[in-house]
């Protein structure tokens, strides 16, 4: 008898060009995909053919994703900073294993500062950022959507498998032993 673990679920919040690049790479390494975007025409993109597609905006995430669990990987990559911020602030309070947001370091700093300030103004405790990765992905130097997708999915694999993301190069050790 061979145990087959259930596919981990990746939820893409946004269906733009980076999400379109991430979807086939993530599916290719065994993630089950859900894509959430209010732009129905983007949900029809061929990259999402094997995905569950939900035509909802970020203010409808409770309705779109009522069954989030501690096993889910969430990727925020909407079309604008305001939607990214709204999705991140909301998803911080929902179950997840991993929560990543695309963007520059400057954008991440600004959004986190606003989220923290808003939570404090509302009298809420500081959200748990322990499982948040922003900017999302490993530092590979990629610039194109396809390169960013490899970086993002590599980080998802490292999280799923317990890897570090560090190079596996054993040449220095081999040379030291020789």
Short mmCIF file of C-alpha atoms in Angstrom, two decimals:
data_model
loop_
_atom_site.label_atom_id
_atom_site.label_comp_id
_atom_site.label_asym_id
_atom_site.label_seq_id
_atom_site.Cartn_x
_atom_site.Cartn_y
_atom_site.Cartn_z
CA UNK A 1 0.00 0.00 0.00
CA UNK A 2 1.39 3.38 -1.00
CA UNK A 3 0.26 6.45 0.92
CA UNK A 4 -0.65 9.34 -1.34
CA UNK A 5 -0.80 12.66 0.45
CA UNK A 6 -3.59 14.94 -0.71
CA UNK A 7 -2.54 17.75 -3.00
CA UNK A 8 -1.81 20.96 -1.15
CA UNK A 9 -4.00 23.86 -2.25
CA UNK A 10 -2.59 27.12 -3.57
CA UNK A 11 -5.02 30.01 -3.72
CA UNK A 12 -4.06 32.76 -6.15
CA UNK A 13 -5.70 36.06 -5.24
CA UNK A 14 -5.47 37.76 -8.62
CA UNK A 15 -5.36 36.40 -12.15
CA UNK A 16 -2.92 38.76 -13.86
CA UNK A 17 0.25 38.00 -15.79
CA UNK A 18 2.28 36.76 -12.81
CA UNK A 19 -0.55 34.52 -11.58
CA UNK A 20 -0.88 33.19 -15.14
CA UNK A 21 2.81 32.26 -15.03
CA UNK A 22 2.60 30.78 -11.49
CA UNK A 23 -0.42 28.53 -12.17
CA UNK A 24 1.12 26.00 -14.58
CA UNK A 25 4.39 25.81 -12.62
CA UNK A 26 2.54 25.21 -9.34
CA UNK A 27 0.22 22.65 -10.95
CA UNK A 28 3.24 20.93 -12.49
CA UNK A 29 4.73 20.25 -9.05
CA UNK A 30 1.50 18.91 -7.58
CA UNK A 31 -0.36 21.86 -6.11
CA UNK A 32 -4.13 22.08 -6.56
CA UNK A 33 -5.06 25.60 -7.67
CA UNK A 34 -7.86 28.01 -6.89
CA UNK A 35 -7.85 31.41 -8.63
CA UNK A 36 -9.87 34.34 -7.30
CA UNK A 37 -10.36 37.50 -9.36
CA UNK A 38 -13.31 39.71 -10.20
CA UNK A 39 -12.24 39.92 -13.87
CA UNK A 40 -13.99 36.95 -15.43
CA UNK A 41 -12.16 37.36 -18.73
CA UNK A 42 -8.82 36.75 -16.99
CA UNK A 43 -10.18 33.65 -15.26
CA UNK A 44 -10.70 32.18 -18.73
CA UNK A 45 -6.96 32.31 -19.48
CA UNK A 46 -5.64 28.87 -20.55
CA UNK A 47 -3.15 28.87 -17.63
CA UNK A 48 -6.12 28.40 -15.30
CA UNK A 49 -7.82 25.59 -17.24
CA UNK A 50 -7.18 23.01 -14.51
CA UNK A 51 -7.91 25.47 -11.68
CA UNK A 52 -11.01 26.15 -9.69
CA UNK A 53 -11.94 29.68 -10.77
CA UNK A 54 -13.90 32.06 -8.54
CA UNK A 55 -15.18 35.39 -9.89
CA UNK A 56 -14.93 37.46 -6.70
CA UNK A 57 -13.14 40.62 -5.60
CA UNK A 58 -10.95 40.90 -2.51
CA UNK A 59 -13.80 42.22 -0.38
CA UNK A 60 -15.60 38.91 -1.02
CA UNK A 61 -12.88 36.53 0.17
CA UNK A 62 -15.02 35.17 3.02
CA UNK A 63 -17.70 34.15 0.52
CA UNK A 64 -15.20 32.90 -2.07
CA UNK A 65 -13.06 30.94 0.41
CA UNK A 66 -15.17 29.79 3.35
CA UNK A 67 -13.09 26.62 3.80
CA UNK A 68 -9.55 27.99 4.23
CA UNK A 69 -7.42 25.77 6.45
CA UNK A 70 -4.01 25.66 8.09
CA UNK A 71 -2.83 23.62 5.10
CA UNK A 72 -3.52 26.29 2.44
CA UNK A 73 -0.91 28.35 0.61
CA UNK A 74 -2.22 31.83 -0.23
CA UNK A 75 -0.63 34.11 -2.82
CA UNK A 76 -1.76 37.74 -3.06
CA UNK A 77 -1.02 39.18 -6.49
CA UNK A 78 -3.89 41.46 -7.47
CA UNK A 79 -3.85 44.27 -9.99
CA UNK A 80 -3.15 47.09 -7.52
CA UNK A 81 -1.62 47.91 -4.15
CA UNK A 82 -4.93 48.75 -2.49
CA UNK A 83 -6.39 45.33 -3.32
CA UNK A 84 -3.18 43.60 -2.22
CA UNK A 85 -3.35 45.45 1.09
CA UNK A 86 -7.02 44.63 1.61
CA UNK A 87 -6.46 40.95 0.81
CA UNK A 88 -3.37 40.68 3.04
CA UNK A 89 -5.08 42.39 5.99
CA UNK A 90 -8.07 40.08 5.67
CA UNK A 91 -6.13 36.84 5.09
CA UNK A 92 -3.87 37.46 8.10
CA UNK A 93 -6.90 36.66 10.26
CA UNK A 94 -7.84 33.54 8.31
CA UNK A 95 -6.28 30.06 8.58
CA UNK A 96 -3.31 29.40 6.29
CA UNK A 97 0.03 27.63 6.18
CA UNK A 98 1.70 30.23 4.01
CA UNK A 99 0.67 33.73 2.97
CA UNK A 100 2.71 35.47 0.30
CA UNK A 101 2.30 38.87 -1.34
CA UNK A 102 3.97 40.07 -4.50
CA UNK A 103 5.62 43.47 -4.62
CA UNK A 104 8.67 45.55 -4.02
CA UNK A 105 10.30 45.87 -0.60
CA UNK A 106 9.07 49.48 -0.48
CA UNK A 107 5.49 48.40 -1.17
CA UNK A 108 5.70 45.66 1.49
CA UNK A 109 6.99 48.09 4.13
CA UNK A 110 4.22 50.59 3.35
CA UNK A 111 1.44 47.99 3.39
CA UNK A 112 2.58 46.31 6.60
CA UNK A 113 2.86 49.70 8.33
CA UNK A 114 -0.70 50.59 7.26
CA UNK A 115 -2.07 47.19 8.30
CA UNK A 116 -0.42 47.45 11.73
CA UNK A 117 -1.66 51.02 12.21
CA UNK A 118 -5.22 50.09 11.21
CA UNK A 119 -5.29 47.05 13.52
CA UNK A 120 -4.02 49.21 16.40
CA UNK A 121 -6.65 51.89 15.68
CA UNK A 122 -9.34 49.18 15.75
CA UNK A 123 -8.03 47.95 19.11
CA UNK A 124 -7.09 44.55 17.71
CA UNK A 125 -4.00 42.58 18.71
CA UNK A 126 -1.01 42.65 16.37
CA UNK A 127 -1.62 40.15 13.56
CA UNK A 128 0.61 37.08 13.33
CA UNK A 129 3.04 37.65 10.46
CA UNK A 130 5.04 34.45 11.18
CA UNK A 131 3.83 32.67 8.03
CA UNK A 132 3.83 35.76 5.78
CA UNK A 133 6.37 36.10 2.98
CA UNK A 134 6.57 39.45 1.22
CA UNK A 135 7.90 39.98 -1.29
CA UNK A 136 6.97 36.43 -2.14
CA UNK A 137 9.54 34.05 -3.63
CA UNK A 138 13.19 33.17 -3.34
CA UNK A 139 15.83 35.73 -4.29
CA UNK A 140 16.76 34.44 -7.74
CA UNK A 141 17.07 37.81 -9.48
CA UNK A 142 14.21 37.13 -11.89
CA UNK A 143 12.37 39.97 -13.59
CA UNK A 144 9.90 38.39 -16.03
CA UNK A 145 6.60 36.79 -14.99
CA UNK A 146 8.02 33.34 -15.80
CA UNK A 147 11.16 33.95 -13.73
CA UNK A 148 9.08 35.31 -10.84
CA UNK A 149 6.84 32.23 -11.09
CA UNK A 150 9.84 29.92 -10.69
CA UNK A 151 10.97 31.93 -7.66
CA UNK A 152 7.51 31.83 -6.06
CA UNK A 153 6.90 28.14 -6.66
CA UNK A 154 10.44 27.30 -5.46
CA UNK A 155 9.57 28.98 -2.15
CA UNK A 156 6.29 27.02 -1.99
CA UNK A 157 8.19 23.77 -2.55
CA UNK A 158 10.73 24.69 0.15
CA UNK A 159 7.88 25.40 2.57
CA UNK A 160 6.05 22.18 1.67
CA UNK A 161 9.15 19.97 1.87
CA UNK A 162 11.00 21.73 4.69
CA UNK A 163 13.84 22.86 2.44
CA UNK A 164 15.94 25.95 2.97
CA UNK A 165 16.13 27.26 -0.57
CA UNK A 166 19.93 27.37 -0.30
CA UNK A 167 22.08 26.09 -3.17
CA UNK A 168 22.86 22.36 -3.03
CA UNK A 169 26.39 22.87 -4.42
CA UNK A 170 28.73 20.32 -2.81
CA UNK A 171 31.79 21.20 -4.92
CA UNK A 172 33.51 23.28 -2.17
CA UNK A 173 33.21 20.41 0.31
CA UNK A 174 34.40 17.87 -2.26
CA UNK A 175 37.41 20.02 -3.05
CA UNK A 176 38.19 20.43 0.65
CA UNK A 177 38.19 16.63 1.07
CA UNK A 178 40.34 15.98 -1.99
#
